[in-house]
Coordinates of C-alpha atoms in Angstrom, one line a residue:
Chain A
X253 CA -11.5 -41.7 0.0
X254 CA -13.4 -39.7 -2.6
X255 CA -13.9 -36.0 -2.5
X256 CA -17.1 -34.8 -0.7
X257 CA -18.7 -32.6 -3.3
X258 CA -22.0 -30.9 -4.0
X259 CA -22.3 -32.3 -7.5
X260 CA -21.9 -35.9 -8.2
X261 CA -18.9 -36.7 -10.5
X262 CA -17.0 -33.6 -9.4
X263 CA -13.5 -33.5 -11.0
X264 CA -11.2 -31.2 -12.9
X265 CA -8.2 -31.0 -15.1
X266 CA -4.7 -31.9 -14.1
X267 CA -2.6 -28.9 -15.1
X268 CA 0.7 -30.6 -15.6
X269 CA 0.1 -33.4 -18.0
X270 CA 2.9 -34.3 -20.5
X271 CA 0.8 -32.7 -23.4
X272 CA 0.8 -29.3 -21.5
X273 CA 4.6 -28.9 -22.0
X274 CA 5.1 -28.5 -25.7
X275 CA 7.2 -31.6 -26.3
X276 CA 9.2 -31.8 -23.1
X277 CA 8.7 -33.8 -20.0
X278 CA 9.4 -32.8 -16.4
X279 CA 11.9 -34.5 -14.2
X280 CA 12.2 -33.9 -10.5
X281 CA 15.8 -34.5 -9.5
X282 CA 17.3 -34.6 -6.0
X283 CA 21.0 -34.6 -5.2
X284 CA 20.8 -36.6 -2.0
X285 CA 22.4 -35.1 1.1
X286 CA 23.9 -32.1 -0.8
X287 CA 24.7 -29.6 1.9
X288 CA 23.8 -26.4 0.0
X289 CA 21.0 -27.3 -2.6
X290 CA 17.9 -27.0 -0.5
X291 CA 15.5 -29.0 -2.5
X292 CA 15.0 -31.2 -5.6
X293 CA 14.8 -29.3 -8.9
X294 CA 12.4 -29.4 -11.7
X295 CA 14.0 -29.9 -15.2
X296 CA 12.1 -29.8 -18.5
X297 CA 13.7 -32.1 -21.0
X298 CA 12.6 -33.8 -24.2
X299 CA 11.7 -37.5 -23.8
X300 CA 14.2 -38.2 -26.6
X301 CA 17.1 -37.0 -24.4
X302 CA 19.7 -39.8 -23.8
X303 CA 20.6 -40.2 -20.1
X304 CA 24.1 -39.3 -20.9
X305 CA 23.0 -36.1 -22.5
X306 CA 20.9 -35.3 -19.5
X307 CA 24.0 -35.5 -17.2
X308 CA 26.3 -33.5 -19.6
X309 CA 23.6 -31.1 -20.7
X310 CA 20.6 -30.1 -18.6
X311 CA 22.0 -31.2 -15.4
X312 CA 25.4 -29.9 -15.9
X313 CA 23.8 -26.5 -16.7
X314 CA 21.6 -26.6 -13.6
X315 CA 22.5 -25.7 -10.1
X316 CA 24.0 -29.2 -9.8
X317 CA 26.7 -28.5 -12.4
X318 CA 27.6 -25.2 -10.8
X319 CA 28.7 -26.8 -7.6
X320 CA 32.4 -27.4 -7.2
X321 CA 31.8 -31.0 -6.2
X322 CA 30.1 -31.7 -9.5
X323 CA 33.2 -32.3 -11.7
X324 CA 34.6 -34.7 -9.0
X325 CA 31.5 -36.9 -9.0
X326 CA 32.6 -40.6 -9.5
X327 CA 29.9 -41.6 -11.9
X328 CA 30.8 -45.3 -11.7
X329 CA 30.0 -45.2 -8.0
X330 CA 27.0 -42.8 -8.1
X331 CA 23.7 -44.5 -7.7
X332 CA 20.2 -43.5 -8.8
X333 CA 16.7 -44.2 -7.6
X334 CA 13.6 -43.5 -9.6
X335 CA 10.2 -43.2 -7.9
X336 CA 11.7 -44.8 -4.8
X337 CA 12.9 -47.9 -6.6
X338 CA 16.6 -48.7 -7.5
X339 CA 17.3 -47.5 -11.0
X340 CA 20.4 -48.1 -13.1
X341 CA 20.4 -45.7 -16.0
X342 CA 21.7 -46.6 -19.5
X343 CA 23.5 -43.5 -20.6
X344 CA 23.0 -44.3 -24.2
X345 CA 19.3 -44.9 -24.1
X346 CA 16.7 -42.1 -24.1
X347 CA 14.5 -41.3 -21.2
X348 CA 11.6 -42.8 -23.1
X349 CA 13.4 -46.0 -24.1
X350 CA 14.3 -46.8 -20.5
X351 CA 10.9 -45.8 -19.1
X352 CA 11.7 -42.6 -17.3
X353 CA 8.2 -41.2 -17.3
X354 CA 6.9 -37.6 -17.1
X355 CA 7.2 -36.3 -13.5
X356 CA 9.6 -39.1 -12.5
X357 CA 11.3 -38.4 -9.2
X358 CA 15.0 -39.2 -9.5
X359 CA 17.4 -39.3 -6.6
X360 CA 21.1 -39.1 -7.2
X361 CA 23.5 -40.3 -4.5
X362 CA 27.1 -39.5 -4.9
Chain B
X1254 CA -57.5 3.2 27.2
X1255 CA -54.2 1.5 27.8
X1256 CA -50.8 2.9 26.7
X1257 CA -48.0 0.7 25.7
X1258 CA -45.1 0.8 28.0
X1259 CA -41.7 0.6 26.5
X1260 CA -39.5 -1.2 29.0
X1261 CA -35.8 -1.5 28.2
X1262 CA -35.0 -5.1 27.0
X1263 CA -32.7 -7.3 28.9
X1264 CA -29.6 -8.6 27.2
X1265 CA -31.1 -12.0 26.7
X1266 CA -34.3 -10.8 25.3
X1267 CA -32.5 -8.4 23.1
X1268 CA -30.2 -11.1 21.8
X1269 CA -33.2 -13.4 21.2
X1270 CA -35.0 -10.8 19.2
X1271 CA -32.0 -9.7 17.2
X1272 CA -30.8 -13.1 16.3
X1273 CA -33.4 -15.9 16.3
X1274 CA -36.2 -13.4 16.1
X1275 CA -34.9 -12.4 12.7
X1276 CA -35.2 -15.8 11.2
X1277 CA -38.1 -17.6 9.7
X1278 CA -38.8 -20.9 7.9
X1279 CA -39.7 -20.5 4.3
X1280 CA -43.1 -21.7 3.2
X1281 CA -43.2 -21.2 -0.7
X1282 CA -40.0 -23.1 -1.2
X1283 CA -38.7 -26.0 0.8
X1284 CA -35.9 -25.1 3.3
X1285 CA -33.8 -27.7 1.6
X1286 CA -33.8 -25.8 -1.6
X1287 CA -33.1 -22.5 0.0
X1288 CA -30.2 -24.0 2.0
X1289 CA -28.8 -26.7 -0.4
X1290 CA -25.2 -26.5 1.0
X1291 CA -25.6 -27.4 4.6
X1292 CA -26.2 -31.1 4.2
X1293 CA -24.0 -32.5 1.4
X1294 CA -20.9 -32.8 3.6
X1295 CA -22.7 -35.4 5.7
X1296 CA -22.9 -33.4 8.9
X1297 CA -26.2 -34.1 10.6
X1298 CA -27.8 -31.2 12.5
X1299 CA -31.0 -32.0 14.4
X1300 CA -31.6 -28.8 16.3
X1301 CA -30.0 -25.6 15.1
X1302 CA -31.2 -23.9 18.1
X1303 CA -28.6 -25.6 20.3
X1304 CA -26.1 -23.3 18.8
X1305 CA -25.0 -21.0 21.6
X1306 CA -23.2 -17.7 20.9
X1307 CA -21.2 -17.3 24.0
X1308 CA -20.8 -13.5 23.5
X1309 CA -24.4 -12.9 22.7
X1310 CA -23.3 -10.1 20.5
X1311 CA -26.1 -8.3 18.6
X1312 CA -25.6 -6.0 15.7
X1313 CA -26.3 -2.8 17.4
X1314 CA -23.8 -3.4 20.1
X1315 CA -21.4 -4.8 17.5
X1316 CA -21.4 -1.6 15.6
X1317 CA -20.9 0.5 18.7
X1318 CA -17.8 -1.5 19.9
X1319 CA -16.2 -1.6 16.6
X1320 CA -16.6 2.0 15.8
X1321 CA -15.0 2.9 19.2
X1322 CA -12.0 0.7 18.3
X1323 CA -11.8 2.2 14.8
X1324 CA -11.6 5.8 16.2
X1325 CA -8.7 4.9 18.5
X1326 CA -6.9 3.0 15.8
X1327 CA -7.1 5.7 13.2
X1328 CA -5.9 8.3 15.7
X1329 CA -2.7 6.2 16.2
X1330 CA -2.3 5.6 12.5
X1331 CA -2.5 9.3 11.8
X1332 CA 0.0 10.2 14.5
X1333 CA 2.3 7.3 13.2
X1334 CA 2.3 8.8 9.7
X1335 CA 2.7 12.4 10.8
X1336 CA 5.7 11.6 12.9
X1337 CA 7.5 9.4 10.4
X1338 CA 6.9 6.4 12.5
X1339 CA 8.6 4.2 10.0
X1340 CA 11.9 5.6 11.1
X1341 CA 11.5 4.2 14.6
X1342 CA 11.6 0.6 13.6
X1343 CA 14.7 -1.3 14.7
X1344 CA 16.1 -1.8 11.2
X1345 CA 14.9 -1.8 7.6
X1346 CA 15.2 -5.6 7.6
X1347 CA 12.3 -5.6 9.9
X1348 CA 10.1 -4.3 7.1
X1349 CA 10.2 -7.8 5.5
X1350 CA 7.9 -9.0 8.3
X1351 CA 5.5 -6.2 7.2
X1352 CA 5.8 -7.3 3.6
X1353 CA 5.1 -10.8 4.4
X1354 CA 2.0 -9.8 6.4
X1355 CA 0.5 -7.4 3.7
X1356 CA 1.2 -9.8 0.9
X1357 CA 0.5 -13.1 2.6
X1358 CA -1.8 -12.5 5.5
X1359 CA -4.0 -9.6 4.7
X1360 CA -5.4 -11.3 1.6
X1361 CA -6.2 -14.2 3.8
X1362 CA -8.3 -11.9 6.0
X1363 CA -10.0 -10.6 2.9
X1364 CA -10.7 -14.1 1.7
X1365 CA -11.9 -15.2 5.2
X1366 CA -14.4 -12.3 4.9
X1367 CA -15.7 -13.7 1.6
X1368 CA -15.8 -17.2 3.1
X1369 CA -17.8 -16.3 6.1
X1370 CA -20.2 -14.3 4.0
X1371 CA -20.8 -17.5 1.9
X1372 CA -21.0 -19.8 4.9
X1373 CA -23.5 -17.4 6.6
X1374 CA -25.7 -17.7 3.6
X1375 CA -25.4 -21.5 3.6
X1376 CA -26.5 -22.1 7.1
X1377 CA -30.2 -22.5 7.9
X1378 CA -29.7 -22.0 11.6
X1379 CA -30.0 -18.4 12.6
X1380 CA -27.4 -18.4 15.4
X1381 CA -24.5 -19.6 13.2
X1382 CA -25.7 -17.4 10.4
X1383 CA -25.5 -14.2 12.6
X1384 CA -22.1 -15.4 14.0
X1385 CA -20.8 -15.9 10.5
X1386 CA -22.1 -12.5 9.4
X1387 CA -20.3 -10.7 12.2
X1388 CA -17.1 -12.6 11.8
X1389 CA -17.4 -11.9 8.1
X1390 CA -17.5 -8.1 8.8
X1391 CA -14.6 -8.5 11.3
X1392 CA -12.4 -10.0 8.7
X1393 CA -13.2 -7.3 6.2
X1394 CA -12.3 -4.7 8.9
X1395 CA -9.0 -6.5 9.7
X1396 CA -8.1 -6.5 6.0
X1397 CA -8.9 -2.8 5.7
X1398 CA -7.2 -1.7 8.9
X1399 CA -4.1 -3.7 7.9
X1400 CA -4.1 -1.9 4.6
X1401 CA -4.4 1.5 6.2
X1402 CA -1.7 0.8 8.9
X1403 CA 0.8 -0.6 6.4
X1404 CA 0.2 1.9 3.7
X1405 CA 2.6 4.3 5.4
X1406 CA 5.4 1.8 5.0
X1407 CA 4.5 1.5 1.3
X1408 CA 5.6 5.1 0.8
X1409 CA 9.0 4.5 2.1
X1410 CA 9.9 0.9 1.2
X1411 CA 9.5 -1.4 -1.7
X1412 CA 7.5 -4.5 -2.5
X1413 CA 4.1 -3.6 -1.0
X1414 CA 2.5 -1.6 -3.8
X1415 CA 0.5 -4.4 -5.6
X1416 CA -0.2 -7.0 -3.0
X1417 CA -3.5 -8.1 -4.3
X1418 CA -1.9 -8.9 -7.7
X1419 CA 1.0 -10.4 -5.9
X1420 CA -1.2 -12.7 -4.0
X1421 CA -2.8 -14.0 -7.2
X1422 CA 0.5 -14.4 -9.1
X1423 CA 3.6 -14.5 -6.9
X1424 CA 4.9 -18.0 -6.7
X1425 CA 5.4 -18.4 -2.9
X1426 CA 2.2 -16.6 -2.2
X1427 CA 0.4 -19.6 -3.8
X1428 CA 1.1 -21.2 -0.4
X1429 CA -1.4 -19.0 1.5
X1430 CA -3.6 -18.6 -1.6
X1431 CA -4.1 -22.3 -2.1
X1432 CA -4.8 -22.7 1.7
X1433 CA -7.6 -20.2 1.7
X1434 CA -8.9 -21.3 -1.6
X1435 CA -9.0 -24.9 -0.4
X1436 CA -11.2 -23.8 2.5
X1437 CA -13.5 -21.5 0.4
X1438 CA -14.1 -24.3 -2.0
X1439 CA -15.1 -26.7 0.7
X1440 CA -18.6 -27.0 2.2
X1441 CA -19.6 -24.6 5.0
X1442 CA -19.0 -27.0 7.9
X1443 CA -15.5 -27.7 6.6
X1444 CA -14.8 -24.1 6.2
X1445 CA -15.8 -23.5 9.8
X1446 CA -13.7 -26.4 10.9
X1447 CA -10.8 -25.1 8.8
X1448 CA -10.9 -21.4 9.6
X1449 CA -12.9 -20.9 12.8
X1450 CA -11.5 -23.9 14.7
X1451 CA -8.2 -25.2 13.2
X1452 CA -6.8 -21.9 12.3
X1453 CA -8.4 -19.4 14.6
X1454 CA -8.6 -21.6 17.7
X1455 CA -5.7 -24.0 17.4
X1456 CA -3.1 -22.0 15.5
X1457 CA -3.9 -18.3 15.6
X1458 CA -1.7 -17.5 18.5
X1459 CA 1.2 -18.7 16.4
X1460 CA 0.2 -16.1 13.9
X1461 CA -0.8 -13.1 15.8
X1462 CA 1.5 -13.2 18.9
X1463 CA 4.7 -13.5 16.8
X1464 CA 3.7 -10.7 14.5
X1465 CA 2.4 -8.3 17.1
X1466 CA 5.2 -9.0 19.7
X1467 CA 7.7 -8.8 16.9
X1468 CA 6.2 -5.5 15.9
X1469 CA 6.4 -4.1 19.4
X1470 CA 10.0 -5.3 20.0
X1471 CA 10.9 -3.7 16.7
X1472 CA 9.3 -0.4 17.1
X1473 CA 6.5 -0.8 14.7
X1474 CA 3.6 0.9 16.6
X1475 CA 1.3 0.9 13.6
X1476 CA 1.2 -2.9 13.5
X1477 CA 1.0 -3.2 17.2
X1478 CA -2.1 -0.9 17.1
X1479 CA -4.1 -2.8 14.5
X1480 CA -3.0 -5.9 16.4
X1481 CA -4.7 -4.8 19.5
X1482 CA -7.7 -3.6 17.5
X1483 CA -8.1 -7.0 16.1
X1484 CA -7.3 -8.9 19.3
X1485 CA -10.7 -8.6 20.9
X1486 CA -12.3 -9.9 17.6
X1487 CA -9.8 -12.8 17.6
X1488 CA -10.9 -13.8 21.2
X1489 CA -14.5 -13.9 19.9
X1490 CA -13.5 -15.9 16.8
X1491 CA -11.7 -18.5 18.9
X1492 CA -14.7 -19.0 21.2
X1493 CA -16.9 -19.4 18.2
X1494 CA -14.5 -21.9 16.6
X1495 CA -14.8 -24.1 19.7
X1496 CA -18.5 -23.6 19.9
X1497 CA -18.9 -24.6 16.3
X1498 CA -16.9 -27.9 16.8
X1499 CA -18.8 -28.8 20.0
X1500 CA -22.1 -28.0 18.3
X1501 CA -21.4 -30.3 15.4
X1502 CA -20.1 -33.1 17.7
X1503 CA -23.1 -32.9 20.0
X1504 CA -25.6 -33.0 17.2
X1505 CA -24.9 -36.5 16.0
X1506 CA -22.4 -39.3 16.5
X1507 CA -22.0 -39.7 12.8
X1508 CA -20.3 -36.3 12.7
X1509 CA -17.2 -37.4 14.6
X1510 CA -15.3 -39.2 11.8
X1511 CA -16.0 -36.4 9.4
X1512 CA -14.8 -33.7 11.8
X1513 CA -11.7 -35.7 12.7
X1514 CA -10.7 -36.0 9.1
X1515 CA -11.0 -32.3 8.7
X1516 CA -9.1 -31.5 11.9
X1517 CA -6.3 -33.9 10.6
X1518 CA -6.3 -32.1 7.3
X1519 CA -6.5 -28.5 8.5
X1520 CA -4.0 -28.8 11.3
X1521 CA -1.4 -30.0 8.8
X1522 CA -2.3 -27.4 6.2
X1523 CA -2.1 -24.6 8.9
X1524 CA 1.1 -26.0 10.3
X1525 CA 2.8 -25.8 6.9
X1526 CA 1.5 -22.4 6.2
X1527 CA 2.8 -21.1 9.6
X1528 CA 6.3 -22.3 8.7
X1529 CA 6.5 -19.0 7.0
X1530 CA 5.7 -17.2 10.2
X1531 CA 8.4 -19.3 11.9
X1532 CA 11.0 -18.0 9.4
X1533 CA 9.9 -14.5 10.2
X1534 CA 10.4 -15.1 13.9
X1535 CA 13.7 -16.9 13.7
X1536 CA 15.4 -14.9 10.7
X1537 CA 13.6 -11.8 9.7
X1538 CA 13.1 -9.9 13.1
X1539 CA 16.2 -7.8 13.8
X1540 CA 15.1 -8.0 17.5
X1541 CA 14.1 -11.5 18.4
X1542 CA 10.9 -12.1 20.4
X1543 CA 10.8 -15.9 20.7
X1544 CA 11.9 -18.7 18.6
X1545 CA 9.5 -20.9 16.5
X1546 CA 10.5 -23.8 18.8
X1547 CA 9.4 -21.8 21.8
X1548 CA 6.2 -20.7 20.2
X1549 CA 5.3 -24.3 19.0
X1550 CA 5.9 -25.7 22.6
X1551 CA 3.9 -22.9 24.2
X1552 CA 1.0 -22.6 21.8
X1553 CA 0.7 -26.0 20.3
X1554 CA 2.2 -28.6 22.6
X1555 CA 1.0 -27.1 25.9
X1556 CA -2.1 -25.1 25.0
X1557 CA -3.2 -27.3 22.1
X1558 CA -2.5 -30.4 24.2
X1559 CA -5.0 -29.2 26.9
X1560 CA -7.6 -28.3 24.2
X1561 CA -7.4 -31.8 22.7
X1562 CA -7.5 -33.4 26.1
X1563 CA -10.7 -31.5 26.6
X1564 CA -12.2 -32.6 23.3
X1565 CA -11.3 -36.2 24.0
X1566 CA -14.7 -36.7 25.7
X1567 CA -16.2 -36.3 22.3
X1568 CA -14.0 -39.0 20.8
X1569 CA -11.6 -36.4 19.1
X1570 CA -8.0 -37.3 19.2
X1571 CA -5.1 -35.1 18.5
X1572 CA -4.6 -34.3 14.7
X1573 CA -2.7 -36.8 12.6
X1574 CA 1.0 -36.2 12.4
X1575 CA 1.2 -33.8 15.4
X1576 CA 4.2 -35.9 16.5
X1577 CA 5.9 -35.0 13.3
X1578 CA 5.5 -31.3 14.0
X1579 CA 7.3 -31.8 17.3
X1580 CA 10.1 -33.8 15.6
X1581 CA 10.5 -31.0 13.1
X1582 CA 10.3 -28.0 15.5
X1583 CA 14.0 -27.5 15.6
X1584 CA 14.4 -27.9 11.9
X1585 CA 11.8 -26.3 9.7
X1586 CA 12.6 -22.6 10.0
X1587 CA 16.3 -23.3 9.2
X1588 CA 15.4 -25.4 6.2
X1589 CA 12.9 -22.8 4.9
X1590 CA 15.4 -19.9 5.3
X1591 CA 18.3 -21.8 3.7
X1592 CA 15.9 -22.5 0.8
X1593 CA 14.5 -18.8 0.6
X1594 CA 18.0 -17.4 0.6
X1595 CA 19.1 -19.4 -2.4
X1596 CA 16.0 -18.4 -4.4
X1597 CA 16.6 -14.7 -3.6
X1598 CA 16.3 -13.9 -7.3
X1599 CA 12.6 -14.7 -7.2
X1600 CA 11.6 -13.4 -3.9
X1601 CA 10.0 -10.0 -3.0
X1602 CA 11.2 -10.4 0.5
X1603 CA 14.9 -9.4 0.9
X1604 CA 17.0 -12.2 2.3
X1605 CA 20.3 -12.1 4.3
X1606 CA 22.5 -14.6 6.1
X1607 CA 22.4 -14.5 9.9
X1608 CA 25.1 -12.5 11.6
X1609 CA 27.4 -14.1 14.3
X1610 CA 25.0 -12.7 17.1
X1611 CA 22.1 -14.1 15.4
X1612 CA 23.6 -17.5 14.9
X1613 CA 24.6 -17.5 18.6
X1614 CA 20.9 -16.8 19.5
X1615 CA 19.8 -19.6 17.1
X1616 CA 22.3 -22.0 18.8
X1617 CA 20.8 -21.1 22.2
X1618 CA 17.3 -21.6 20.9
X1619 CA 18.0 -24.7 18.9
X1620 CA 20.7 -26.5 21.1
X1621 CA 20.0 -29.9 19.5
X1622 CA 20.2 -28.9 15.9
X1623 CA 21.6 -25.6 14.9
X1624 CA 25.3 -26.0 15.5
X1625 CA 25.3 -29.5 14.1
X1626 CA 23.2 -29.1 11.0
X1627 CA 22.7 -25.5 10.0
X1628 CA 25.5 -23.3 11.4
X1629 CA 28.1 -25.0 9.1
X1630 CA 25.9 -24.3 6.1
X1631 CA 25.3 -20.7 6.9
X1632 CA 29.1 -20.3 7.5
X1633 CA 29.8 -21.8 4.2
X1634 CA 27.3 -19.4 2.5
X1635 CA 28.8 -16.5 4.3
X1636 CA 32.2 -17.4 3.0
X1637 CA 30.9 -17.6 -0.5
X1638 CA 29.3 -14.2 0.0
X1639 CA 32.4 -12.7 1.3
X1640 CA 34.3 -13.9 -1.8
X1641 CA 31.7 -11.9 -3.8
X1642 CA 30.0 -15.1 -5.0
X1643 CA 26.6 -15.4 -3.1
X1644 CA 25.1 -18.7 -3.6
X1645 CA 22.3 -18.7 -6.0
X1646 CA 20.0 -21.6 -7.0
X1647 CA 18.9 -20.8 -10.5
X1648 CA 17.2 -24.1 -11.0
X1649 CA 13.5 -24.2 -10.4
X1650 CA 12.4 -26.1 -7.3
X1651 CA 10.2 -29.1 -7.2
X1652 CA 7.1 -28.0 -5.3
X1653 CA 4.8 -30.1 -3.0
X1654 CA 1.5 -30.7 -4.8
X1655 CA -0.5 -29.9 -1.6
X1656 CA 1.2 -27.1 0.3
X1657 CA 3.1 -25.8 -2.7
X1658 CA 6.2 -25.1 -0.8
X1659 CA 9.6 -26.1 -2.3
X1660 CA 10.4 -29.6 -1.0
X1661 CA 13.0 -28.5 1.5
X1662 CA 11.9 -30.5 4.5
X1663 CA 13.8 -33.6 5.8
X1664 CA 12.5 -37.0 6.9
X1665 CA 11.2 -36.7 10.4
X1666 CA 13.9 -38.1 12.7
X1667 CA 16.6 -37.9 10.0
X1668 CA 17.7 -34.3 9.2
X1669 CA 20.3 -35.5 6.7
X1670 CA 17.7 -36.8 4.2
X1671 CA 15.2 -34.8 2.3
X1672 CA 11.8 -36.2 2.4
X1673 CA 9.5 -36.8 -0.5
X1674 CA 6.4 -38.9 -1.1
X1675 CA 4.3 -39.5 -4.1
X1676 CA 0.9 -40.7 -5.2
X1677 CA -0.5 -41.9 -8.5
X1678 CA -3.9 -40.6 -9.4
X1679 CA -5.5 -41.1 -12.9
X1680 CA -2.1 -42.3 -14.2
X1681 CA -0.4 -39.0 -13.2
X1682 CA 2.3 -38.8 -10.5
X1683 CA 2.1 -36.2 -7.8
X1684 CA 4.9 -35.4 -5.3
X1685 CA 4.6 -34.3 -1.7
X1686 CA 6.9 -32.9 0.9
X1687 CA 5.5 -35.1 3.8
X1688 CA 3.1 -37.7 4.9
X1689 CA 0.8 -34.9 6.0
X1690 CA 0.6 -33.3 2.6
X1691 CA 0.3 -36.8 0.9
X1692 CA -2.6 -37.7 3.2
X1693 CA -4.4 -34.4 2.4
X1694 CA -4.1 -35.2 -1.3
X1695 CA -5.1 -38.8 -1.0
X1696 CA -8.2 -37.8 1.0
X1697 CA -9.5 -35.8 -2.0
X1698 CA -7.2 -36.3 -5.1
X1699 CA -9.9 -34.9 -7.4
X1700 CA -9.4 -31.6 -5.7
X1701 CA -5.6 -31.3 -5.4
X1702 CA -4.8 -32.9 -8.7
X1703 CA -5.9 -29.6 -10.3
X1704 CA -3.5 -27.4 -8.4
X1705 CA -1.8 -24.8 -10.5
X1706 CA 1.7 -25.1 -9.3
X1707 CA 3.7 -22.0 -10.2
X1708 CA 6.7 -23.8 -11.4
X1709 CA 4.7 -26.0 -13.8
X1710 CA 2.8 -22.9 -14.9
X1711 CA 6.1 -21.1 -15.6
X1712 CA 7.3 -24.0 -17.7
X1713 CA 4.2 -23.9 -19.7
X1714 CA 4.7 -20.2 -20.4
X1715 CA 1.9 -18.9 -18.3
X1716 CA 3.8 -16.6 -16.1
X1717 CA 5.0 -13.8 -18.3
X1718 CA 8.5 -14.3 -19.6
X1719 CA 10.6 -15.4 -21.3
X1720 CA 13.1 -13.2 -19.3
X1721 CA 13.2 -13.2 -15.5
X1722 CA 12.4 -9.5 -15.5
X1723 CA 9.2 -10.2 -17.4
X1724 CA 8.2 -12.7 -15.0
X1725 CA 8.8 -10.4 -12.1
X1726 CA 6.7 -7.8 -13.7
X1727 CA 4.0 -10.4 -14.3
X1728 CA 4.1 -11.2 -10.6
X1729 CA 3.4 -7.4 -10.0
X1730 CA 6.8 -6.4 -8.8
X1731 CA 9.6 -4.1 -10.1
X1732 CA 12.6 -6.2 -10.9
X1733 CA 15.0 -3.3 -10.1
X1734 CA 13.6 -2.6 -6.6
X1735 CA 11.4 -5.2 -5.0
X1736 CA 13.4 -8.4 -5.5
X1737 CA 16.6 -9.9 -4.2
X1738 CA 19.1 -9.9 -1.3
X1739 CA 18.9 -7.2 1.3
X1740 CA 22.5 -6.4 0.8
X1741 CA 22.6 -3.6 -1.9
X1742 CA 18.8 -3.3 -2.0
X1743 CA 17.2 0.2 -2.3
X1744 CA 15.4 -0.5 1.0
X1745 CA 18.8 -0.8 2.6
X1746 CA 20.2 2.4 0.9
X1747 CA 17.2 4.4 1.9
X1748 CA 17.5 3.2 5.5
X1749 CA 21.1 4.2 5.6
X1750 CA 20.4 7.6 4.2
X1751 CA 17.5 8.2 6.6
X1752 CA 19.7 7.2 9.6
X1753 CA 22.8 9.0 8.4
X1754 CA 24.2 11.5 11.0
X1755 CA 22.7 14.9 10.4
X1756 CA 19.5 13.7 8.8
X1757 CA 17.8 13.2 12.2
X1758 CA 19.0 16.6 13.3
X1759 CA 17.7 18.2 10.2
X1760 CA 14.3 16.5 10.7
X1761 CA 14.2 17.6 14.3

């Protein structure tokens, strides 16, 4: 249903487009059913980041990596979902190469 | 020769002359050009004179009543300040409720004043115009009396010195700010439905009762007094809110679906906003008044249920997702407090983990959820704190595009899974905490797609920085005093000094 507005054609700018972030894209990442981390996190990463680098870099440095259970995660059994669809990441490919878009919502289940 | 006799006017005549008698239809310019805002929303009004003001308040009596209330209020505020009333509160942790009020609620009152002034100007009917004018002045008075009542606390505690700036800049204050900006940027009828009806009528008891009873239980006489002073206004606002809904519904059957859509939206937006009040009730008050669950059962399920039964004859049904609020009532406050505690580094409210006695009270109040889902987490967090490693989440949260709260809520009916929803609009993805917030967005994506989400603004370099301390200063706070956990805060130290043996004796 369209907005009810005084002026026809009302609209405005989206304030978190890819081009607003100086070369990085945002990822929203949830560690499913983690008892202490209260909500998904927002991570800024370059689209050229390989998925493996994401895990060993930005994610390892995030609140995820600071949890005592992080080093014990069995990555062969961990599963991912992206935007509510099953997703099998290729660790050697970049986010862009495997179609992980700006503002993708990723869910990690360990 | 005849002399004019001046008989005293009856209430009804006086009301007639001082309201409708003050209006006129324009002749040089068409009324539609003078009042261009009262038709674009699609609400059809055929007879503006059917608006009934149940209180029949006229401006002269309004000034008289309000002046009387002001005199009493300011006498109490003076006495409170002269007798160091702040030392009589239950504990300095209570001051967090005051901080939440002055930074999050008082600006809403001020913006409601602006909103009612705009709506009053927008309405061609004299009855609603006068009602909006008075409510606009009420809201300004509430904002002022709150500032004056709480200014005494500002002299003795941190985090209250720049609240208008905080309201514009502090990340979690974007929750109330976006709420009221949403209402003010809507048309006049939606504003009335949002503020007068959904907020003032359906939900206000969940705002005022907890704060005022909480203040009374915790020895805060200043807040109790402004609460009383505002209460008679609130009763009038509630009645006007109901009158306004009935007026619109009775004017034209085409109005019903528009109003229902607004009720669905504003009920949900108000509910999410009130989650912060729930946290205050369950976690911030050293002496508990009632739990969020009790409040929701009493004021929404019972009282709100009766209200919507009454409105059913107009074809109005209960707001969408009201069942979700019932499913969530034993969860939301715990989820919010767990989230706030781990973002203590970015909060100008001090946080602390509940004590054993507090957890026992929570178990009692939340028999179906607390011990099973939340007590173990608080115990784990307390163990970490005891080891000197308080749990900190230094990663920025993902915020809901609509309510702007970090996405800490779980699936209705499954408290082990965090909920998330998303929508695509103009090839952009937007994330939501709930079906309610997604529905609000999907109803008017052009509006909510523009939100300035604080996390995204921060990552674009628009919130001060690059250091955390720079950002805290940008928010309008002092990084050394205003932010962080209660343990070790300057509020805690000052309180301990003030309450140390000997100090009271010296003061006496």
